[in-house]
Short mmCIF file of C-alpha atoms and ligand atoms in Angstrom, two decimals:
data_model
loop_
_atom_site.label_atom_id
_atom_site.label_comp_id
_atom_site.label_asym_id
_atom_site.label_seq_id
_atom_site.Cartn_x
_atom_site.Cartn_y
_atom_site.Cartn_z
CA UNK J 1 -52.77 -27.68 30.48
CA UNK J 2 -55.19 -27.31 27.56
CA UNK J 3 -54.15 -28.76 24.28
CA UNK J 4 -52.72 -26.39 21.70
CA UNK J 5 -52.88 -26.55 17.93
CA UNK J 6 -50.35 -24.70 15.81
CA UNK J 7 -52.02 -24.65 12.41
CA UNK J 8 -50.82 -23.93 8.88
CA UNK J 9 -47.10 -23.76 9.70
CA UNK J 10 -44.42 -24.71 7.21
CA UNK J 11 -42.04 -27.54 8.07
CA UNK J 12 -38.90 -28.58 6.29
CA UNK J 13 -39.01 -32.10 4.91
CA UNK J 14 -35.51 -33.45 5.47
CA UNK J 15 -35.72 -35.86 2.51
CA UNK J 16 -37.15 -33.61 -0.18
CA UNK J 17 -35.88 -30.31 1.20
CA UNK J 18 -39.33 -28.88 0.49
CA UNK J 19 -41.47 -26.80 2.81
CA UNK J 20 -44.81 -28.45 3.52
CA UNK J 21 -47.85 -27.10 5.36
CA UNK J 22 -48.55 -28.94 8.62
CA UNK J 23 -50.59 -28.71 11.80
CA UNK J 24 -49.21 -29.84 15.13
CA UNK J 25 -51.03 -30.65 18.37
CA UNK J 26 -49.30 -30.12 21.70
CA UNK J 27 -50.53 -31.95 24.76
CA UNK J 28 -49.10 -31.59 28.28
CA UNK J 29 -45.99 -29.89 26.97
CA UNK J 30 -45.23 -32.64 24.49
CA UNK J 31 -45.58 -32.87 20.70
CA UNK J 32 -48.61 -35.14 20.38
CA UNK J 33 -49.54 -35.27 16.70
CA UNK J 34 -48.67 -33.91 13.27
CA UNK J 35 -51.33 -33.57 10.61
CA UNK J 36 -51.00 -32.96 6.92
CA UNK J 37 -51.89 -29.37 6.05
CA UNK J 38 -54.55 -30.17 3.45
CA UNK J 39 -57.50 -29.84 5.83
CA UNK J 40 -57.87 -28.06 9.15
CA UNK J 41 -58.00 -30.20 12.32
CA UNK J 42 -60.92 -30.14 14.69
CA UNK J 43 -59.43 -27.84 17.30
CA UNK J 44 -62.56 -27.37 19.42
CA UNK J 45 -61.62 -26.61 23.03
CA UNK J 46 -57.95 -26.15 22.20
CA UNK J 47 -55.88 -22.99 22.01
CA UNK J 48 -55.00 -22.30 18.40
CA UNK J 49 -51.96 -20.52 17.04
CA UNK J 50 -52.11 -19.56 13.38
CA UNK J 51 -48.66 -20.03 11.86
CA UNK J 52 -49.68 -19.27 8.26
CA UNK J 53 -46.64 -18.51 6.15
CA UNK J 54 -44.20 -19.10 9.03
CA UNK J 55 -41.59 -21.81 9.32
CA UNK J 56 -42.00 -24.18 12.28
CA UNK J 57 -38.72 -25.49 13.64
CA UNK J 58 -37.49 -27.21 16.73
CA UNK J 59 -36.20 -24.54 19.11
CA UNK J 60 -32.53 -23.73 18.71
CA UNK J 61 -29.97 -25.14 21.13
CA UNK J 62 -27.01 -22.93 22.09
CA UNK J 63 -24.23 -24.81 23.85
CA UNK J 64 -22.02 -21.77 24.55
CA UNK J 65 -23.49 -18.72 26.25
CA UNK J 66 -22.70 -16.31 29.07
CA UNK J 67 -25.55 -15.32 31.40
CA UNK J 68 -23.27 -13.41 33.84
CA UNK J 69 -25.25 -14.29 36.96
CA UNK J 70 -24.09 -14.56 39.71
CA UNK J 71 -21.78 -11.59 39.96
CA UNK J 72 -22.06 -9.53 36.79
CA UNK J 73 -25.76 -8.66 36.81
CA UNK J 74 -25.01 -5.26 35.29
CA UNK J 75 -23.98 -7.11 32.09
CA UNK J 76 -26.82 -9.67 32.07
CA UNK J 77 -29.03 -11.70 34.39
CA UNK J 78 -30.53 -15.13 34.01
CA UNK J 79 -33.84 -13.32 33.44
CA UNK J 80 -32.57 -10.93 30.74
CA UNK J 81 -30.29 -13.52 29.12
CA UNK J 82 -33.01 -16.15 28.79
CA UNK J 83 -35.43 -13.51 27.44
CA UNK J 84 -32.87 -12.61 24.81
CA UNK J 85 -32.42 -16.30 24.00
CA UNK J 86 -36.19 -16.74 23.61
CA UNK J 87 -36.38 -13.79 21.23
CA UNK J 88 -33.61 -15.37 19.17
CA UNK J 89 -35.47 -18.68 18.94
CA UNK J 90 -33.29 -20.54 21.46
CA UNK J 91 -35.15 -22.90 23.78
CA UNK J 92 -32.15 -24.60 25.42
CA UNK J 93 -28.95 -22.80 26.39
CA UNK J 94 -25.79 -23.84 28.22
CA UNK J 95 -24.21 -21.05 30.28
CA UNK J 96 -20.48 -20.92 30.93
CA UNK J 97 -19.12 -20.89 34.48
CA UNK J 98 -17.03 -17.69 34.28
CA UNK J 99 -19.33 -15.90 36.69
CA UNK J 100 -18.44 -14.40 40.10
CA UNK J 101 -18.20 -16.61 42.06
CA UNK J 102 -17.16 -19.04 39.34
CA UNK J 103 -19.61 -21.93 38.96
CA UNK J 104 -17.21 -24.36 40.59
CA UNK J 105 -19.31 -25.69 43.49
CA UNK J 106 -22.62 -27.59 43.68
CA UNK J 107 -24.10 -24.53 45.42
CA UNK J 108 -23.40 -22.20 42.47
CA UNK J 109 -24.79 -24.76 40.01
CA UNK J 110 -27.87 -25.07 42.20
CA UNK J 111 -28.18 -21.26 42.36
CA UNK J 112 -28.17 -21.01 38.56
CA UNK J 113 -30.67 -23.85 38.17
CA UNK J 114 -32.98 -22.35 40.82
CA UNK J 115 -32.81 -18.86 39.27
CA UNK J 116 -33.43 -20.29 35.82
CA UNK J 117 -36.51 -22.06 37.13
CA UNK J 118 -38.00 -19.02 38.86
CA UNK J 119 -36.82 -16.19 36.59
CA UNK J 120 -35.74 -17.80 33.32
CA UNK J 121 -37.95 -18.39 30.31
CA UNK J 122 -35.93 -21.02 28.42
CA UNK J 123 -34.20 -24.23 29.52
CA UNK J 124 -30.82 -23.63 31.15
CA UNK J 125 -28.22 -26.42 31.30
CA UNK J 126 -25.17 -25.14 33.16
CA UNK J 127 -21.54 -26.14 32.77
CA UNK J 128 -19.25 -26.30 35.79
CA UNK J 129 -15.62 -25.20 35.91
CA UNK J 130 -12.78 -27.69 35.39
CA UNK J 131 -10.56 -25.95 37.93
CA UNK J 132 -11.38 -24.00 41.07
CA UNK J 133 -11.98 -20.34 40.24
CA UNK J 134 -10.86 -21.21 36.67
CA UNK J 135 -7.30 -20.68 37.86
CA UNK J 136 -5.92 -23.90 36.40
CA UNK J 137 -4.43 -25.03 39.71
CA UNK J 138 -6.83 -27.51 41.29
CA UNK J 139 -9.64 -29.64 39.87
CA UNK J 140 -13.18 -29.00 41.07
CA UNK J 141 -15.30 -31.75 42.64
CA UNK J 142 -16.52 -33.38 39.40
CA UNK J 143 -18.83 -36.03 40.97
CA UNK J 144 -20.56 -33.46 43.20
CA UNK J 145 -20.94 -31.01 40.30
CA UNK J 146 -22.42 -33.69 38.08
CA UNK J 147 -24.78 -34.64 40.90
CA UNK J 148 -25.82 -30.97 41.23
CA UNK J 149 -26.81 -30.86 37.55
CA UNK J 150 -23.79 -29.64 35.61
CA UNK J 151 -23.79 -31.06 32.07
CA UNK J 152 -20.05 -30.81 31.38
CA UNK J 153 -16.81 -29.24 32.53
CA UNK J 154 -15.10 -26.18 31.07
CA UNK J 155 -12.89 -23.26 32.13
CA UNK J 156 -14.30 -21.17 29.28
CA UNK J 157 -12.91 -17.67 29.17
CA UNK J 158 -9.44 -19.10 29.74
CA UNK J 159 -7.54 -22.14 28.53
CA UNK J 160 -6.32 -24.85 30.89
CA UNK J 161 -2.60 -24.11 30.54
CA UNK J 162 -1.15 -27.25 32.10
CA UNK J 163 -1.33 -30.43 29.99
CA UNK J 164 -1.23 -32.80 32.98
CA UNK J 165 -4.10 -30.87 34.62
CA UNK J 166 -6.13 -31.24 31.43
CA UNK J 167 -5.29 -34.93 31.17
CA UNK J 168 -6.37 -35.52 34.79
CA UNK J 169 -9.60 -33.62 34.13
CA UNK J 170 -10.31 -35.71 31.05
CA UNK J 171 -9.65 -39.00 32.83
CA UNK J 172 -11.97 -38.01 35.66
CA UNK J 173 -14.67 -36.73 33.30
CA UNK J 174 -14.45 -39.95 31.29
CA UNK J 175 -15.00 -42.02 34.44
CA UNK J 176 -18.21 -40.02 35.04
CA UNK J 177 -19.33 -40.14 31.39
CA UNK J 178 -19.13 -36.34 31.20
CA UNK J 179 -17.68 -34.17 28.40
CA UNK J 180 -14.79 -31.71 28.62
CA UNK J 181 -15.48 -28.45 26.77
CA UNK J 182 -12.38 -26.42 26.05
CA UNK J 183 -11.61 -22.78 25.47
CA UNK J 184 -8.37 -23.32 23.53
CA UNK J 185 -5.81 -20.64 24.18
CA UNK J 186 -2.14 -20.85 25.11
CA UNK J 187 -1.49 -17.74 27.21
CA UNK J 188 2.24 -17.70 26.51
CA UNK J 189 1.50 -16.91 22.85
CA UNK J 190 -1.06 -14.16 23.48
CA UNK J 191 0.39 -11.64 25.94
CA UNK J 192 -2.31 -9.04 26.12
CA UNK J 193 -3.08 -8.62 22.42
CA UNK J 194 -6.62 -7.54 21.50
CA UNK J 195 -6.92 -8.51 17.83
CA UNK J 196 -5.69 -11.31 15.60
CA UNK J 197 -2.39 -11.32 13.78
CA UNK J 198 -3.31 -10.14 10.30
CA UNK J 199 -4.00 -7.14 8.10
CA UNK J 200 -5.74 -5.06 10.78
CA UNK J 201 -2.98 -5.53 13.37
CA UNK J 202 -0.29 -4.71 10.80
CA UNK J 203 -2.07 -1.60 9.58
CA UNK J 204 -2.47 -0.25 13.10
CA UNK J 205 0.89 -1.42 14.43
CA UNK J 206 -0.78 -3.68 17.02
CA UNK J 207 0.55 -6.87 18.51
CA UNK J 208 -1.60 -9.72 17.22
CA UNK J 209 -3.02 -12.92 18.68
CA UNK J 210 -1.49 -15.74 16.57
CA UNK J 211 -3.54 -18.64 15.22
CA UNK J 212 -1.25 -21.11 16.98
CA UNK J 213 -2.39 -19.86 20.39
CA UNK J 214 -5.70 -21.63 19.70
CA UNK J 215 -4.55 -24.54 17.56
CA UNK J 216 -1.80 -25.68 19.94
CA UNK J 217 -4.41 -26.45 22.57
CA UNK J 218 -6.66 -28.13 20.01
CA UNK J 219 -3.82 -30.42 18.96
CA UNK J 220 -2.68 -31.11 22.52
CA UNK J 221 -6.17 -31.89 23.71
CA UNK J 222 -7.05 -34.14 20.77
CA UNK J 223 -4.06 -36.27 21.80
CA UNK J 224 -5.17 -36.20 25.44
CA UNK J 225 -8.70 -37.12 24.40
CA UNK J 226 -7.28 -40.04 22.43
CA UNK J 227 -5.31 -41.13 25.50
CA UNK J 228 -8.25 -40.86 27.93
CA UNK J 229 -11.22 -41.61 25.67
CA UNK J 230 -13.19 -38.62 26.96
CA UNK J 231 -15.69 -36.74 24.81
CA UNK J 232 -13.71 -33.58 24.10
CA UNK J 233 -15.53 -30.55 22.64
CA UNK J 234 -13.66 -27.53 21.28
CA UNK J 235 -15.19 -24.10 21.87
CA UNK J 236 -15.49 -21.36 19.25
CA UNK J 237 -13.15 -22.68 16.54
CA UNK J 238 -11.66 -19.77 14.60
CA UNK J 239 -8.53 -20.89 12.76
CA UNK J 240 -7.66 -22.88 9.68
CA UNK J 241 -5.08 -24.80 11.74
CA UNK J 242 -7.67 -25.88 14.32
CA UNK J 243 -9.97 -27.11 11.55
CA UNK J 244 -7.11 -29.14 10.08
CA UNK J 245 -6.31 -30.73 13.46
CA UNK J 246 -9.97 -31.50 14.15
CA UNK J 247 -10.31 -33.14 10.75
CA UNK J 248 -7.27 -35.30 11.50
CA UNK J 249 -8.55 -36.18 14.97
CA UNK J 250 -11.95 -37.22 13.66
CA UNK J 251 -10.39 -39.19 10.81
CA UNK J 252 -8.58 -41.44 13.29
CA UNK J 253 -11.64 -41.89 15.49
CA UNK J 254 -10.90 -39.55 18.40
CA UNK J 255 -14.05 -38.63 20.35
CA UNK J 256 -13.80 -34.94 19.46
CA UNK J 257 -16.52 -32.46 18.50
CA UNK J 258 -16.49 -28.71 18.00
CA UNK J 259 -18.49 -25.54 17.52
CA UNK J 260 -18.22 -22.28 15.59
CA UNK J 261 -19.87 -18.87 16.09
CA UNK J 262 -21.72 -16.81 13.46
CA UNK J 263 -19.15 -13.99 13.68
CA UNK J 264 -16.28 -16.32 12.80
CA UNK J 265 -18.22 -17.43 9.72
CA UNK J 266 -19.16 -13.92 8.59
CA UNK J 267 -16.41 -11.49 9.58
CA UNK J 268 -12.64 -11.32 9.21
CA UNK J 269 -10.09 -8.95 10.74
CA UNK J 270 -10.25 -6.99 7.48
CA UNK J 271 -13.81 -5.97 8.36
CA UNK J 272 -12.84 -4.26 11.64
CA UNK J 273 -13.45 -0.52 11.25
CA UNK J 274 -10.46 1.80 11.61
CA UNK J 275 -12.32 3.54 14.44
CA UNK J 276 -11.20 0.57 16.59
CA UNK J 277 -14.75 0.02 17.82
CA UNK J 278 -14.52 -2.58 20.61
CA UNK J 279 -17.76 -4.18 19.43
CA UNK J 280 -15.44 -5.99 17.05
CA UNK J 281 -13.35 -7.37 19.90
CA UNK J 282 -14.04 -10.92 20.96
CA UNK J 283 -12.09 -14.01 21.95
CA UNK J 284 -11.08 -15.76 19.80
CA UNK J 285 -10.57 -12.67 17.63
CA UNK J 286 -11.75 -12.20 14.06
CA UNK J 287 -9.12 -13.97 11.95
CA UNK J 288 -8.15 -13.72 8.27
CA UNK J 289 -10.51 -14.36 5.34
CA UNK J 290 -8.66 -17.66 4.81
CA UNK J 291 -9.57 -18.76 8.34
CA UNK J 292 -13.19 -17.74 7.81
CA UNK J 293 -13.41 -19.89 4.68
CA UNK J 294 -11.73 -22.81 6.50
CA UNK J 295 -14.30 -22.58 9.30
CA UNK J 296 -17.17 -22.51 6.80
CA UNK J 297 -15.78 -25.54 4.98
CA UNK J 298 -15.14 -27.31 8.29
CA UNK J 299 -18.76 -26.79 9.25
CA UNK J 300 -19.92 -27.93 5.83
CA UNK J 301 -17.94 -31.19 5.81
CA UNK J 302 -18.87 -32.04 9.42
CA UNK J 303 -15.42 -31.36 10.92
CA UNK J 304 -17.14 -28.67 12.97
CA UNK J 305 -20.34 -30.12 14.37
CA UNK J 306 -22.49 -27.27 15.60
CA UNK J 307 -23.16 -23.53 15.66
CA UNK J 308 -23.16 -21.64 18.98
CA UNK J 309 -23.44 -17.91 19.67
CA UNK J 310 -20.90 -17.41 22.52
CA UNK J 311 -23.40 -14.71 23.60
CA UNK J 312 -21.10 -12.52 25.73
CA UNK J 313 -22.80 -9.32 26.92
CA UNK J 314 -20.77 -6.45 28.37
CA UNK J 315 -21.87 -2.96 29.43
CA UNK J 316 -21.64 0.01 27.09
CA UNK J 317 -19.23 1.66 29.50
CA UNK J 318 -16.91 -1.35 29.34
CA UNK J 319 -17.01 -1.49 25.55
CA UNK J 320 -16.36 2.26 25.35
CA UNK J 321 -12.91 1.73 26.87
CA UNK J 322 -11.55 1.11 23.38
CA UNK J 323 -10.02 -1.81 21.57
CA UNK J 324 -7.06 -2.28 23.91
CA UNK J 325 -8.92 -2.10 27.23
CA UNK J 326 -12.47 -3.25 26.59
CA UNK J 327 -13.37 -6.85 27.56
CA UNK J 328 -13.64 -9.49 24.83
CA UNK J 329 -17.09 -10.55 23.68
CA UNK J 330 -20.20 -9.75 21.66
CA UNK J 331 -23.89 -10.58 22.11
CA UNK J 332 -25.33 -13.25 19.87
CA UNK J 333 -28.78 -14.65 20.63
CA UNK J 334 -30.92 -12.14 18.76
CA UNK J 335 -28.97 -12.05 15.51
CA UNK J 336 -27.64 -15.62 15.07
CA UNK J 337 -30.31 -17.23 12.93
CA UNK J 338 -31.18 -14.18 10.80
CA UNK J 339 -27.48 -13.63 10.04
CA UNK J 340 -26.83 -17.20 8.95
CA UNK J 341 -30.14 -17.60 7.14
CA UNK J 342 -29.62 -14.40 5.17
CA UNK J 343 -25.92 -14.81 4.40
CA UNK J 344 -25.73 -18.57 3.77
CA UNK J 345 -29.22 -19.92 3.01
CA UNK J 346 -30.72 -17.07 1.00
CA UNK J 347 -27.50 -16.85 -1.01
CA UNK J 348 -27.81 -20.53 -1.90
CA UNK J 349 -24.62 -21.77 -0.25
CA UNK J 350 -26.47 -23.82 2.40
CA UNK J 351 -29.84 -25.48 2.51
CA UNK J 352 -32.25 -24.42 5.24
CA UNK J 353 -32.17 -28.03 6.43
CA UNK J 354 -28.39 -27.84 6.92
CA UNK J 355 -28.56 -24.65 8.99
CA UNK J 356 -31.43 -25.93 11.15
CA UNK J 357 -29.60 -29.22 11.81
CA UNK J 358 -26.50 -27.36 13.03
CA UNK J 359 -28.64 -25.41 15.52
CA UNK J 360 -31.10 -28.12 16.65
CA UNK J 361 -30.64 -31.83 15.93
CA UNK J 362 -26.85 -32.03 15.94
CA UNK J 363 -26.19 -30.13 19.20
CA UNK J 364 -28.74 -32.43 20.85
CA UNK J 365 -26.93 -35.47 19.46
CA UNK J 366 -23.47 -34.22 20.42
CA UNK J 367 -24.53 -33.54 24.02
CA UNK J 368 -27.03 -36.42 24.27
CA UNK J 369 -30.01 -34.15 24.94
CA UNK J 370 -33.67 -35.12 24.32
CA UNK J 371 -34.35 -31.79 22.55
CA UNK J 372 -33.81 -30.31 19.09
CA UNK J 373 -36.40 -32.59 17.50
CA UNK J 374 -40.03 -32.23 16.36
CA UNK J 375 -40.82 -35.94 16.65
CA UNK J 376 -44.05 -36.86 18.43
CA UNK J 377 -43.36 -37.55 22.09
CA UNK J 378 -40.59 -34.95 22.27
CA UNK J 379 -40.84 -31.87 24.53
CA UNK J 380 -42.70 -29.17 22.60
CA UNK J 381 -39.78 -26.79 22.12
CA UNK J 382 -41.02 -25.12 18.95
CA UNK J 383 -40.41 -21.82 17.23
CA UNK J 384 -42.02 -19.93 14.38
CA UNK J 385 -39.83 -17.97 11.99
CA UNK J 386 -40.75 -15.31 9.44
CA UNK J 387 -38.62 -16.01 6.37
CA UNK J 388 -40.19 -13.26 4.26
CA UNK J 389 -39.65 -9.90 5.89
CA UNK J 390 -36.39 -7.99 5.91
CA UNK J 391 -35.44 -5.99 8.99
CA UNK J 392 -32.30 -4.18 10.11
CA UNK J 393 -30.44 -5.18 13.28
CA UNK J 394 -31.18 -2.53 15.91
CA UNK J 395 -29.55 -3.07 19.34
CA UNK J 396 -32.13 -0.67 20.84
CA UNK J 397 -34.67 -3.48 20.43
CA UNK J 398 -32.56 -6.20 22.05
CA UNK J 399 -33.86 -7.99 25.15
CA UNK J 400 -30.29 -8.68 26.29
CA UNK J 401 -28.75 -5.97 28.43
CA UNK J 402 -25.79 -6.02 26.04
CA UNK J 403 -25.62 -3.66 23.07
CA UNK J 404 -22.23 -4.98 21.98
CA UNK J 405 -22.67 -6.21 18.43
CA UNK J 406 -20.75 -5.53 15.21
CA UNK J 407 -23.90 -6.27 13.18
CA UNK J 408 -25.85 -3.05 13.80
CA UNK J 409 -27.73 -2.00 10.69
CA UNK J 410 -27.34 -5.32 8.85
CA UNK J 411 -30.52 -5.98 6.88
CA UNK J 412 -31.62 -9.55 7.52
CA UNK J 413 -34.35 -12.11 6.92
CA UNK J 414 -35.37 -15.00 9.14
CA UNK J 415 -36.62 -13.34 12.31
CA UNK J 416 -38.26 -15.60 14.92
CA UNK J 417 -41.81 -14.53 15.80
CA UNK J 418 -42.81 -17.08 18.48
CA UNK J 419 -40.93 -19.28 20.93
CA UNK J 420 -42.46 -22.16 22.87
CA UNK J 421 -40.67 -24.17 25.56
CA UNK J 422 -42.21 -27.40 26.88
CA UNK J 423 -45.50 -26.45 25.24
CA UNK J 424 -45.63 -22.98 26.82
CA UNK J 425 -45.39 -19.87 24.66
CA UNK J 426 -42.66 -17.79 26.32
CA UNK J 427 -42.19 -15.06 23.72
CA UNK J 428 -44.00 -13.65 20.71
CA UNK J 429 -43.07 -10.79 18.43
CA UNK J 430 -46.45 -9.20 19.19
CA UNK J 431 -46.70 -9.65 22.97
CA UNK J 432 -43.08 -9.92 24.01
CA UNK J 433 -42.13 -12.15 26.92
CA UNK J 434 -44.91 -14.21 28.52
CA UNK J 435 -44.07 -15.72 31.89
N1 NCD I 1 -15.84 -14.91 23.95
C1 NCD I 1 -15.52 -13.77 24.51
O1 NCD I 1 -15.01 -12.89 23.84
N2 NCD I 1 -15.75 -13.54 25.81
C2 NCD I 1 -16.29 -14.46 26.76
C3 NCD I 1 -15.34 -15.52 27.19
C4 NCD I 1 -15.15 -16.64 26.21
O2 NCD I 1 -16.12 -17.25 25.72
O3 NCD I 1 -14.02 -17.00 25.91
C5 NCD I 1 -16.79 -13.66 27.96
O4 NCD I 1 -17.07 -14.25 29.00
O5 NCD I 1 -16.96 -12.45 27.82
ZN1 ZN I 2 -14.41 -19.02 25.27
#
């Protein structure tokens, strides 16, 4: 592999918070050298990428995504999902096991890893199910799944309803030094509701999903994590009560981490249009403005560790079934960074450094991954971002098969323009996907 220079890019200095011009050399897929931007390097014989005016960041890491393959290829494939991730600036993604068949055997994990290698364009680190077929009845073969390459265990899409089952899973995961990742939802409190308890449900006379349905599992599992010592990670936090319990758990030293999605930081149930458009239906649902603010503050004070998209593509036909009958979920890769950059960084509430850390360095730390860093010697997972130009979200341009987003038409800044994984350019705004 020839060496590559990315010249004249802007990097964020973590200490000063200033953007500084830098050049970076990539050798054999690894970050080899950073040079001060004052004079151009001698790049004879190397490929050169001019990053003038663009931000250089470590590629984003998304620890909660749905690639739908095997089984739901009409919604997404490993090819289309990783292309969408690349366009969104994500270089490492962790797909959930709620596929068909469920990723609950070494063979399914191997299938996903093989497909990702041959057809994917970004790094794919799969989770395996906690219970067979995600039915909550019988644990999967944790040692064999770890051996096959699963990076953690989760029944995402559903909560593990039985506390003893969860405790057994945690004890076993702990013995293998593996994390448990939990979709927190007590089914007995939900009963088929499509939206959160709150203003929208009241206005339309709908049964609502209560906040406790999430927080009860968070509280239960923090106690079980304390009892077993396992690294316990809470999926898509959406309620003020969950944030409170996480804060308490962390304050007494429980090994608990958590994640939040852009939509739970930007939208409340009061934003759902009266048309009942199912592109506003996801699980957990959009909660009250008070919950949104609690999630933002939880992220800001470190109670919530990282940002994930919960990219959950569905077909247009499925989403056209209406609020009551459409499946839960919205796409996320191609809007995540521009949304958060525009709404939190450009408005002055967050620093750019804070947002980047929540999408790169901290997810790598939480899941002990050697990515999310621009240090020399690290894999060259690098992205370039245009912070200057405003563009409206247009699902017609998405690389995901999903068109299910509530953010259509939002005018945003911070669009990625180039994505490199292991030193290979896999996507550019100009050329599209490069395999
Ligand atoms: N988040 C969603 O609304 N849907 C996810 C499942 C999940 O992450 O819980 C899906 O698989 O569609
Ligand atoms: Zn989930």
